PDB file of C-alpha atoms in Angstrom:
ATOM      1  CA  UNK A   1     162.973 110.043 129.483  1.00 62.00           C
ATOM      2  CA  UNK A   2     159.130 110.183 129.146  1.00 66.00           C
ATOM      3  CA  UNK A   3     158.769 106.478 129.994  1.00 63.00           C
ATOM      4  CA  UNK A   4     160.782 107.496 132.962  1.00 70.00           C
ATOM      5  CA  UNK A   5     159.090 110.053 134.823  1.00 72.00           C
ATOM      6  CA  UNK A   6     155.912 107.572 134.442  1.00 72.00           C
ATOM      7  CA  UNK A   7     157.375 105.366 135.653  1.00 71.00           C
ATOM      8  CA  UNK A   8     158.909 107.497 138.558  1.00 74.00           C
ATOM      9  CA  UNK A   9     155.092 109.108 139.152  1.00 80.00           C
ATOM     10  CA  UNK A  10     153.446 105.556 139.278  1.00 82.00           C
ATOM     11  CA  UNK A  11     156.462 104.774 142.187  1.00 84.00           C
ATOM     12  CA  UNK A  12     155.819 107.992 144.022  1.00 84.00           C
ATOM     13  CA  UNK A  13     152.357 107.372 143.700  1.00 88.00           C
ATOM     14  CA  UNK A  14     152.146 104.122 144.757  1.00 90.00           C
ATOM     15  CA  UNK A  15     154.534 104.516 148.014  1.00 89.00           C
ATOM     16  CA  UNK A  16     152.475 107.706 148.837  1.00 91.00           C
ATOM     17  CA  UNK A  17     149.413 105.612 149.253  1.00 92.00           C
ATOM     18  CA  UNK A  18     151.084 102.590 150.649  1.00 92.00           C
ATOM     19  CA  UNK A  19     152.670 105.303 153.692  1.00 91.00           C
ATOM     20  CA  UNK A  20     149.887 107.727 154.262  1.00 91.00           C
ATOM     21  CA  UNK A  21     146.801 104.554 154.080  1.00 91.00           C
ATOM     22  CA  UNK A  22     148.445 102.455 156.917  1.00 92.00           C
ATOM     23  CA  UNK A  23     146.746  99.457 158.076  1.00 94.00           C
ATOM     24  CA  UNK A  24     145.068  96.989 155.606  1.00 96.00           C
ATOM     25  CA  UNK A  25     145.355  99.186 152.726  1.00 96.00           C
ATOM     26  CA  UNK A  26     149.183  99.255 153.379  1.00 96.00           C
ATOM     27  CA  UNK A  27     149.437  95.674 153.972  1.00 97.00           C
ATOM     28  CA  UNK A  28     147.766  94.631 150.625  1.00 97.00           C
ATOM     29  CA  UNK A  29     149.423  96.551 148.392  1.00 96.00           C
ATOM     30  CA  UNK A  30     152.858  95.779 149.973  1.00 97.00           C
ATOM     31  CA  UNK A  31     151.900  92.144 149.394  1.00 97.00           C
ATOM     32  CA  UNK A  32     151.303  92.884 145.791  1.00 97.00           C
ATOM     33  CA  UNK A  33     154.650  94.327 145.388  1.00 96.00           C
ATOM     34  CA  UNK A  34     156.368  91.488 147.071  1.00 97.00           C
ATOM     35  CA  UNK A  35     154.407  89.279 145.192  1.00 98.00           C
ATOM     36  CA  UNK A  36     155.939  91.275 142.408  1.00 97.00           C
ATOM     37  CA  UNK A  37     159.110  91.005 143.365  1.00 97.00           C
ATOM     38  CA  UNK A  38     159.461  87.381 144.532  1.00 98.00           C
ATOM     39  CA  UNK A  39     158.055  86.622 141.013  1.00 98.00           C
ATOM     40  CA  UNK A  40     161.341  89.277 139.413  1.00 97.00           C
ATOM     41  CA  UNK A  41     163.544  87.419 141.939  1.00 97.00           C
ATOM     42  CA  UNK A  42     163.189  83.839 140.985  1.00 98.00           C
ATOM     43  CA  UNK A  43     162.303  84.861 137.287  1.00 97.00           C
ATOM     44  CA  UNK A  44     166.247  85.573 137.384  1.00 97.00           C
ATOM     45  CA  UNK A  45     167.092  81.460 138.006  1.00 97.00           C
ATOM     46  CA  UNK A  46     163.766  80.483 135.925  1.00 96.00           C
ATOM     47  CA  UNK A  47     162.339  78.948 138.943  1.00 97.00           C
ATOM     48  CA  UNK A  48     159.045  81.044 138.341  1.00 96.00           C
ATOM     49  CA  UNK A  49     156.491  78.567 137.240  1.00 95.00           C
ATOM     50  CA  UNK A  50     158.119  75.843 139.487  1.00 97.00           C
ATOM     51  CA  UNK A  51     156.407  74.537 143.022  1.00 97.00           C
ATOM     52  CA  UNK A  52     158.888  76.410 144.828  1.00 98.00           C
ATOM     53  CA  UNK A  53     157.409  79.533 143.145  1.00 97.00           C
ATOM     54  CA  UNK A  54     153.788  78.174 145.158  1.00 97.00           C
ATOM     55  CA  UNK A  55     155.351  78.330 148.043  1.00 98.00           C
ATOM     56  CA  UNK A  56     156.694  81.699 148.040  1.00 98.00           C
ATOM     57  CA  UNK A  57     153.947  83.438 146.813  1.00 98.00           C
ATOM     58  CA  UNK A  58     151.523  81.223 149.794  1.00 97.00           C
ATOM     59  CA  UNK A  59     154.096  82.412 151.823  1.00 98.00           C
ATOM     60  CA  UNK A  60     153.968  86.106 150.792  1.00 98.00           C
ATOM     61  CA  UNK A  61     149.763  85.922 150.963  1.00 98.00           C
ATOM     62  CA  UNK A  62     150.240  84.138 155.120  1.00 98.00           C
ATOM     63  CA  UNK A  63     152.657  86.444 155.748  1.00 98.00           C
ATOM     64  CA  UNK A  64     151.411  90.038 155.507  1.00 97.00           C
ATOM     65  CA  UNK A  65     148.126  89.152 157.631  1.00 97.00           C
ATOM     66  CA  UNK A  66     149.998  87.625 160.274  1.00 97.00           C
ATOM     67  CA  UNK A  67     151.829  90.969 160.821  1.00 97.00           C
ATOM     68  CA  UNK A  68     148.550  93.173 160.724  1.00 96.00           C
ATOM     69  CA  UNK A  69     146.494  90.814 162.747  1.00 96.00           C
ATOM     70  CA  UNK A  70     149.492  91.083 165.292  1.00 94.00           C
ATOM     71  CA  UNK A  71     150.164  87.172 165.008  1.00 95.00           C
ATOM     72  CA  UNK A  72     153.637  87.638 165.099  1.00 94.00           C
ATOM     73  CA  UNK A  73     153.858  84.271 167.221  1.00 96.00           C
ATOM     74  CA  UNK A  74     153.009  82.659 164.342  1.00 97.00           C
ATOM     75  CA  UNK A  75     155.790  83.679 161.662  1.00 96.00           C
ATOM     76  CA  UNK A  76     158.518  81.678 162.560  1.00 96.00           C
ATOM     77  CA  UNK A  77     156.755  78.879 162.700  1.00 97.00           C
ATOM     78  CA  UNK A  78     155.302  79.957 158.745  1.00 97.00           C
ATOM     79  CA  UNK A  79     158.944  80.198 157.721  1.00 96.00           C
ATOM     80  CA  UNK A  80     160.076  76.728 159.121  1.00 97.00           C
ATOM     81  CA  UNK A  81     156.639  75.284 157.484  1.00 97.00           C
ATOM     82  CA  UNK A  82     157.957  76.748 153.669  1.00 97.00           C
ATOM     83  CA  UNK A  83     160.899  75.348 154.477  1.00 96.00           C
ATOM     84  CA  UNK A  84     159.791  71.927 154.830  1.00 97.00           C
ATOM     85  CA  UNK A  85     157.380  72.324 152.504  1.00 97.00           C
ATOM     86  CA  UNK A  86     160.463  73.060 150.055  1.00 97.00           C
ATOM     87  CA  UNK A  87     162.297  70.012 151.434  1.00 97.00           C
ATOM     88  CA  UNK A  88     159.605  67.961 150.704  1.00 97.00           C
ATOM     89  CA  UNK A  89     159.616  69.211 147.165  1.00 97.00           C
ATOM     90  CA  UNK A  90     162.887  68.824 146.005  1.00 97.00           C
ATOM     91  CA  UNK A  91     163.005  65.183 147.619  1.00 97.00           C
ATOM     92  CA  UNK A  92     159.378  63.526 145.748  1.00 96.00           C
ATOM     93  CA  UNK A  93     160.565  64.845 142.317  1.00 96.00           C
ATOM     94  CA  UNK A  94     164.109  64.421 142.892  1.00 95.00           C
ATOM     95  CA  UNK A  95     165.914  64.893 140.415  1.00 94.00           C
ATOM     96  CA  UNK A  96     164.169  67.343 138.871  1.00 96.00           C
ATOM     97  CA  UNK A  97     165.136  69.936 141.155  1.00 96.00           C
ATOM     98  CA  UNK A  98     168.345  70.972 142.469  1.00 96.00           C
ATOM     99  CA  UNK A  99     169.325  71.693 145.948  1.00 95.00           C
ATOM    100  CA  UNK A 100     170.369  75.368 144.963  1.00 96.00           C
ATOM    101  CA  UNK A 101     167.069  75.645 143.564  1.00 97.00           C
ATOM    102  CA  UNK A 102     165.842  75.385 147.242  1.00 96.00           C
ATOM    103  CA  UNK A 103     168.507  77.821 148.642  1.00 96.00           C
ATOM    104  CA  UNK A 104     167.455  80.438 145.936  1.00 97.00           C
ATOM    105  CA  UNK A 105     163.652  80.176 146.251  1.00 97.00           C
ATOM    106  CA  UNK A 106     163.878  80.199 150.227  1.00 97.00           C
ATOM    107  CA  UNK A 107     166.264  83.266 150.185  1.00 97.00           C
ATOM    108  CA  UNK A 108     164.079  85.393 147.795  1.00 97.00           C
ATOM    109  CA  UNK A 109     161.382  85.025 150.167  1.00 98.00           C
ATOM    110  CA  UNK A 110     163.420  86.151 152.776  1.00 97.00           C
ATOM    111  CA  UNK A 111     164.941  89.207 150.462  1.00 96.00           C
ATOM    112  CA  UNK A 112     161.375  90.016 148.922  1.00 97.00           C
ATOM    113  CA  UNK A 113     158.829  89.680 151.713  1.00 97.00           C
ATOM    114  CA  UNK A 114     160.423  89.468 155.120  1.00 97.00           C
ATOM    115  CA  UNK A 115     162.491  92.583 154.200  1.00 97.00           C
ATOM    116  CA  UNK A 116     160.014  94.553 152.652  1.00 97.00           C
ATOM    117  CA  UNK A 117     157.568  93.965 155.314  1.00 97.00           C
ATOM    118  CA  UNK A 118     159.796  95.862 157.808  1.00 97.00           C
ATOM    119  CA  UNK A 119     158.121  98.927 155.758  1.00 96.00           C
ATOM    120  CA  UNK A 120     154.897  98.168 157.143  1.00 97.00           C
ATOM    121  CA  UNK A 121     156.158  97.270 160.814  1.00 96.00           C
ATOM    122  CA  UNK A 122     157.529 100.592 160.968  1.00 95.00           C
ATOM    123  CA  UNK A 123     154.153 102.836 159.723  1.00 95.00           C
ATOM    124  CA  UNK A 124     152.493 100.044 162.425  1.00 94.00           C
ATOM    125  CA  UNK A 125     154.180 102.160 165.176  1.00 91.00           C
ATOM    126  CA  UNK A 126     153.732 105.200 167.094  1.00 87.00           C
ATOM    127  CA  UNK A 127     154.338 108.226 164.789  1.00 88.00           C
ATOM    128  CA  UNK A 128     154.599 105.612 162.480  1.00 91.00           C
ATOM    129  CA  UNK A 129     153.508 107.742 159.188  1.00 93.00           C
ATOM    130  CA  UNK A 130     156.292 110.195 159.924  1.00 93.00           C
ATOM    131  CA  UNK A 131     158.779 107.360 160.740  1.00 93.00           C
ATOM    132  CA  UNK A 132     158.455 105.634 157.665  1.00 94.00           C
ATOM    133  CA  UNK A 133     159.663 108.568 155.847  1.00 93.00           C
ATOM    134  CA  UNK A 134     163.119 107.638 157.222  1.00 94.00           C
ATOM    135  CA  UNK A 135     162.960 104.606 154.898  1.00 94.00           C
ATOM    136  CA  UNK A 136     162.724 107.079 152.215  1.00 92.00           C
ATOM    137  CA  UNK A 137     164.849 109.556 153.294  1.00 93.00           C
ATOM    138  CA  UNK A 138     168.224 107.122 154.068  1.00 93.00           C
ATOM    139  CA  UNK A 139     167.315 104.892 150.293  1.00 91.00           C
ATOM    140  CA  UNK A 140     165.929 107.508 147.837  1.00 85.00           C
ATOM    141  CA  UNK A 141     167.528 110.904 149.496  1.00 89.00           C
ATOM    142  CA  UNK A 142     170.780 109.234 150.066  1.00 90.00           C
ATOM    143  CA  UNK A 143     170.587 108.391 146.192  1.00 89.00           C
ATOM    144  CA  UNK A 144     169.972 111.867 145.094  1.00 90.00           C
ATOM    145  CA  UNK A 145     172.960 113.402 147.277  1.00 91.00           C
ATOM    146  CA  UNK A 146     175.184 110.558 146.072  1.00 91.00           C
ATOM    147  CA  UNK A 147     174.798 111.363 142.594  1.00 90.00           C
ATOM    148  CA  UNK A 148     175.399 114.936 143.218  1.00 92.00           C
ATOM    149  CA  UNK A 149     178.279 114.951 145.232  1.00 92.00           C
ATOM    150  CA  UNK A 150     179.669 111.750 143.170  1.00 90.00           C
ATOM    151  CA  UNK A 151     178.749 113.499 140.033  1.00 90.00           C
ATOM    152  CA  UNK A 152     180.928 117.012 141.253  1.00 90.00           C
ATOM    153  CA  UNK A 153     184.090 115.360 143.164  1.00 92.00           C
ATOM    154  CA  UNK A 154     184.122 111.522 142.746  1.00 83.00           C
ATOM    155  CA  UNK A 155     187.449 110.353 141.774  1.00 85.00           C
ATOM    156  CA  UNK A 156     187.568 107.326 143.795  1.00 87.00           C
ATOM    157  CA  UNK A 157     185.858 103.901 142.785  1.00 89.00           C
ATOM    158  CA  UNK A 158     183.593 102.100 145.425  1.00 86.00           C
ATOM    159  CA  UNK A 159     183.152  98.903 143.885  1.00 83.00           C
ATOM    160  CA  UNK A 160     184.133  99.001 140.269  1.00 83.00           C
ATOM    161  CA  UNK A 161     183.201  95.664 139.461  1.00 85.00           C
ATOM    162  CA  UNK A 162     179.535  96.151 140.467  1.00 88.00           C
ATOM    163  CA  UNK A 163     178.715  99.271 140.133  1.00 85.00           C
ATOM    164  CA  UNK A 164     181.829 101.745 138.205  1.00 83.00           C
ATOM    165  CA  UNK A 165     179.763 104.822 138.207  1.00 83.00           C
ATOM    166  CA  UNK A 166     179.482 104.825 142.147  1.00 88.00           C
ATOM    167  CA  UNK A 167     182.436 106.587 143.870  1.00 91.00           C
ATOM    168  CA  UNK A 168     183.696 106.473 147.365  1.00 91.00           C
ATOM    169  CA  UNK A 169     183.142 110.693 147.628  1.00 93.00           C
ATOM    170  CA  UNK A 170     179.458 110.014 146.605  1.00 92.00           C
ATOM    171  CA  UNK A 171     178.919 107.215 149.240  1.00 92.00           C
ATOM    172  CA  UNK A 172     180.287 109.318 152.277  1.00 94.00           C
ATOM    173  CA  UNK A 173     178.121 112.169 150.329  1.00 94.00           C
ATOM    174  CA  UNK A 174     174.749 110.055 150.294  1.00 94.00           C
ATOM    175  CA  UNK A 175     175.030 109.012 154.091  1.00 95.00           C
ATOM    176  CA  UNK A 176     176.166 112.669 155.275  1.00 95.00           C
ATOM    177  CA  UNK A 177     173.130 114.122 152.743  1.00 95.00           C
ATOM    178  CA  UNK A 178     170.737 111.791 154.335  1.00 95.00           C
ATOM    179  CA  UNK A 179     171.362 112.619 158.343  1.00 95.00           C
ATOM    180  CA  UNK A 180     171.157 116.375 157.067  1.00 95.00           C
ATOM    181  CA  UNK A 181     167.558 115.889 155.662  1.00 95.00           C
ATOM    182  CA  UNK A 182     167.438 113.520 158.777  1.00 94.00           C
ATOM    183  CA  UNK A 183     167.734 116.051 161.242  1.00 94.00           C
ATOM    184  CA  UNK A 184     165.794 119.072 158.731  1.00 94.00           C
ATOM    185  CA  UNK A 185     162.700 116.387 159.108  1.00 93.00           C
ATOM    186  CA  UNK A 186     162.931 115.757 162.774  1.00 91.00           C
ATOM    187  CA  UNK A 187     163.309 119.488 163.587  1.00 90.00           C
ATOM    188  CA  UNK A 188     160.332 120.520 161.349  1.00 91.00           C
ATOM    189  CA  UNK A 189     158.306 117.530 163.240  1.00 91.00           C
ATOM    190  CA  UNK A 190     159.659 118.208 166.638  1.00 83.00           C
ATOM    191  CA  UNK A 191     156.430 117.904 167.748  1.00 81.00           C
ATOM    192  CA  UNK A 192     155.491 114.631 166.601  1.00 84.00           C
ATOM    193  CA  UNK A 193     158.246 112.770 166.925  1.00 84.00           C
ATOM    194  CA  UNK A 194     159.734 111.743 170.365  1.00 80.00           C
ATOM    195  CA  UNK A 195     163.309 112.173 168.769  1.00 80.00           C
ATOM    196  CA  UNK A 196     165.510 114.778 168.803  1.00 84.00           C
ATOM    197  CA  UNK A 197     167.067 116.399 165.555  1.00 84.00           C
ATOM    198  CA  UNK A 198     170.562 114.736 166.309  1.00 88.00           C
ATOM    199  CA  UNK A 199     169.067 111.167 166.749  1.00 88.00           C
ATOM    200  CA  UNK A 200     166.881 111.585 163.484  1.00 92.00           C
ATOM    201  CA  UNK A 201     170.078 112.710 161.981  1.00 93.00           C
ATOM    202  CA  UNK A 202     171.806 109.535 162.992  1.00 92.00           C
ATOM    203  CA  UNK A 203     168.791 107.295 162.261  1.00 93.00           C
ATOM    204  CA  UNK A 204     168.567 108.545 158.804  1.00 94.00           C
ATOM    205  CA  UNK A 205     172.292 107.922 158.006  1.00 95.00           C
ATOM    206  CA  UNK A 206     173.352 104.811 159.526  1.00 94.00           C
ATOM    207  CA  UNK A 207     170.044 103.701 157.382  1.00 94.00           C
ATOM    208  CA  UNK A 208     171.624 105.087 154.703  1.00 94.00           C
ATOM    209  CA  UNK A 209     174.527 102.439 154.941  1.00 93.00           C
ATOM    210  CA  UNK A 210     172.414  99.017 154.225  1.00 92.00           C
ATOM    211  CA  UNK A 211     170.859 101.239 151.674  1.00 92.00           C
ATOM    212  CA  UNK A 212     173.956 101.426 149.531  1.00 92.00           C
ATOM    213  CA  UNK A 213     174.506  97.816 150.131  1.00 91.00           C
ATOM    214  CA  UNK A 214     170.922  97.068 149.230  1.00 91.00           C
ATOM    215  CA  UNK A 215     171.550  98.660 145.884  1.00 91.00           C
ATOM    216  CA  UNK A 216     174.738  96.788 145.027  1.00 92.00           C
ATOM    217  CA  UNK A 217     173.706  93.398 146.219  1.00 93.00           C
ATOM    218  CA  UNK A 218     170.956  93.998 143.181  1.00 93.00           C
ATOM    219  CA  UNK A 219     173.302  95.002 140.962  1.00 92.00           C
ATOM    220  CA  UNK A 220     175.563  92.025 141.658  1.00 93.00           C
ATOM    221  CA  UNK A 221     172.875  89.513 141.074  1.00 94.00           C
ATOM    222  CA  UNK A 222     172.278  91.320 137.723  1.00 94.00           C
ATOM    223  CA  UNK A 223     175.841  90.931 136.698  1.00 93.00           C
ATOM    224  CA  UNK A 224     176.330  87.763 138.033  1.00 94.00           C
ATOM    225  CA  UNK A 225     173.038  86.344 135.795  1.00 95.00           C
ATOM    226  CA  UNK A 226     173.785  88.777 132.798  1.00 92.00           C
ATOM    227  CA  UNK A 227     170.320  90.715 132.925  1.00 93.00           C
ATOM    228  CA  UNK A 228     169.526  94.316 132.718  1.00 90.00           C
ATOM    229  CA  UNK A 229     167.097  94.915 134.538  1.00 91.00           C
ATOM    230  CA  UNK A 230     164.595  91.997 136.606  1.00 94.00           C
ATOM    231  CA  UNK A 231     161.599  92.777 134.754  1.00 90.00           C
ATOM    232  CA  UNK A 232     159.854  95.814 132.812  1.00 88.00           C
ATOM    233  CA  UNK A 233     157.077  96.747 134.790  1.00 87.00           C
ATOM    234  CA  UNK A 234     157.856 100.123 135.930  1.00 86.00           C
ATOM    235  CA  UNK A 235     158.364 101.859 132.593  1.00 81.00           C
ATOM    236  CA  UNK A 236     162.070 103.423 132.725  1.00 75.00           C
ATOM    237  CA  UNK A 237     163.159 101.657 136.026  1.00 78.00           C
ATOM    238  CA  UNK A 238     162.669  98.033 135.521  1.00 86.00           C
ATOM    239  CA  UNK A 239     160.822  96.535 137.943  1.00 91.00           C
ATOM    240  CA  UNK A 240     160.217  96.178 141.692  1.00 93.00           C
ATOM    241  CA  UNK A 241     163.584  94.930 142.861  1.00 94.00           C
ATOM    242  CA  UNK A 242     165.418  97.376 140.533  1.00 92.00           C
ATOM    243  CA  UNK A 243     163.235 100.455 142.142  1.00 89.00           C
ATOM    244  CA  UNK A 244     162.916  99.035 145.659  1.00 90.00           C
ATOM    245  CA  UNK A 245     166.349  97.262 145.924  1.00 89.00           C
ATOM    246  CA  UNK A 246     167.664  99.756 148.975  1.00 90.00           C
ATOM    247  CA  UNK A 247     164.669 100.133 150.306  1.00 92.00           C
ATOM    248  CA  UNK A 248     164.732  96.029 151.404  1.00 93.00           C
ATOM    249  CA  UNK A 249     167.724  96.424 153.502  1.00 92.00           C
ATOM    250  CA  UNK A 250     167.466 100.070 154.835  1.00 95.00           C
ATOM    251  CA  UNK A 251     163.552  98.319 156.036  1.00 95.00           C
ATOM    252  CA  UNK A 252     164.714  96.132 158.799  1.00 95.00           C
ATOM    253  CA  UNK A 253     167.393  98.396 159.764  1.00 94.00           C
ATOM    254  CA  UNK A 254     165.386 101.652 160.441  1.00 94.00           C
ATOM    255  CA  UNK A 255     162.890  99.769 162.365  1.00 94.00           C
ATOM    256  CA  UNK A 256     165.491  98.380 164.562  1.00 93.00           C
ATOM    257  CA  UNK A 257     167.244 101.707 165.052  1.00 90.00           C
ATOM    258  CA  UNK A 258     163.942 103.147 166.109  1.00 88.00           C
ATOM    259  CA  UNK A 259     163.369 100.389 168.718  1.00 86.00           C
ATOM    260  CA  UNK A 260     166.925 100.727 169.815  1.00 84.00           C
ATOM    261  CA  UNK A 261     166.586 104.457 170.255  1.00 78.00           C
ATOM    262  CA  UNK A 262     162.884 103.612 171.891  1.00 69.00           C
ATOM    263  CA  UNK A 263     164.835 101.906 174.727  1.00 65.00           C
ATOM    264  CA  UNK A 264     167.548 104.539 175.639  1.00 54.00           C
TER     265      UNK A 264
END
C-alpha cells in the first residue's frame, strides 16, 4: 500500500506538471513517458535492444517537436520514413528478424507516441488547460465510479476472460459517473469554456468509452504474453502503459470530440 500511494503521488505529480506547464515543458516530458512506454511496449516481445527499438525511440524524439513547432505537414511523411526505415531493416539482416517483429515495433509507436501525443494537442488549444482535464476526467474518474458502482451492484461479467473483476453495471456506472463530473466541471468553468454543461457531459462520457477499451486492450496483451505488469517503474502500478493505458485511447478521442463540437 505504501509503495502505492508513491507511486500514485509521483503520477499525479507528474501529469499535474505535464497539464498546467503547456508548451515545451509539456512536450518533453510527454516524450519521456512515451519513450518510457515504447521501451515497456516492445520490452513485452524482447524487441528492446533491437534496431527497430532505434527507430521508435528516433521516432518518438522527431515526433513531439514537429507537433509544438506546428510542423504537422511533416508527420506523415515521419511515419512513412520509420516505416521504410523498418523495411529496410528486416530485409539487410534477414533472417534475423521476423516480419511480426516489424508489425509489433511499428504498432507500439503508433499505441505509445501517436496516441499519447493527442494529450498535448489538446492542452495546445484554446482553453486547452481546462480541456485536458477531460482526458482525466473520462480515464481516471470513469475508473473510480466503475469500481464503486461495480464494487456495490455488479453481477454481470464484461469480459471475463480479460478482465473478471470488471462488470457490465460498473462499465455503464464509469461512463454515466464521468458525464456527471463532465457536466459539474463545465458548469463550474462556464466561463472559460465555450461549452455548455450538457456537451461537457457528453464529451466526458463518450471519452469514457475508448477509455474502458484502452484499459482492456492492456490487459489483453498482458495475458496474451503472460506478464504482470510491463515494467516496475511506478512503484505499486507498474509502469507507464499499466498507469496510462486508458488514457492512450480516450487522447485522440477527446480531441476529436472537441473539434467536432468546435464545428457545430
Amino acid at each position: 500500500m505504501k509503495d502505492r500511494l508513491i507511486g500514485g503521488f509521483f503520477v499525479a505529480v507528474i501529469t499535474l506538471i505535464t497539464l498546467l506547464a503547456g508548451g515545451a515543458v509539456s512536450a518533453v516530458i510527454l516524450t519521456i513517458i512515451s519513450l518510457f512506454g515504447v521501451w515497456e511496449f516492445l520490452k513485452v516481445y524482447s524487441l528492446e535492444k533491437t534496431p527497430f527499438a532505434i527507430v521508435d525511440y528516433m521516432g518518438t524524439l522527431l515526433f513531439y517537436p514537429l507537433i509544438y513547432l506546428g510542423r504537422d505537414i511533416f508527420l506523415f511523411p515521419l511515419v512513412i520514413f520509420l516505416l521504410m526505415i523498418s523495411l529496410a531493416i528486416y530485409v539487410f539482416l534477414f533472417p534475423k528478424y521476423k516480419d511480426t517483429d516489424i508489425i509489433r515495433a511499428f504498432f507500439g509507436f503508433v499505441y505509445v507516441t501517436v496516441l499519447l501525443s493527442f494529450v498535448f494537442r489538446i492542452r495546445s488549444l484554446e482553453s486547452g488547460l481546462l480541456l485536458s482535464f477531460f482526458i482525466l476526467i473520462s480515464s481516471w474518474g470513469n475508473d473510480v465510479f466503475a469500481y464503486l458502482v461495480g464494487s456495490a451492484i455488479g453481477k454481470h461479467k464484461f469480459s471475463p476472460k480479460v478482465s473478471p473483476n470488471k462488470s457490465v453495471e460498473g462499465f455503464v456506472g464509469g461512463i454515466l459517473g464521468a458525464g456527471v463530473i463532465g457536466f459539474l466541471f463545465g458548469h463550474i468553468f462556464s466561463g472559460d469554456i465555450q461549452f455548455s454543461g450538457l456537451y461537457c457531459a457528453i464529451i466526458a462520457a463518450l471519452g469514457a468509452v475508448p477509455a474502458v477499451v484502452g484499459d482492456l486492450a492492456a490487459s489483453a496483451i498482458k495475458r496474451d504474453n503472460k506478464i504482470k505488469d510491463y515494467s516496475h517503474l511506478i512503484p505499486g502500478h507498474g509502469g507507464i502503459l499499466d498507469r496510462f493505458d486508458s488514457v492512450f485511447f480516450t487522447a485522440p478521442i477527446t480531441y476529436y470530440l472537441v473539434a467536432l463540437f468546435n464545428l457545430l
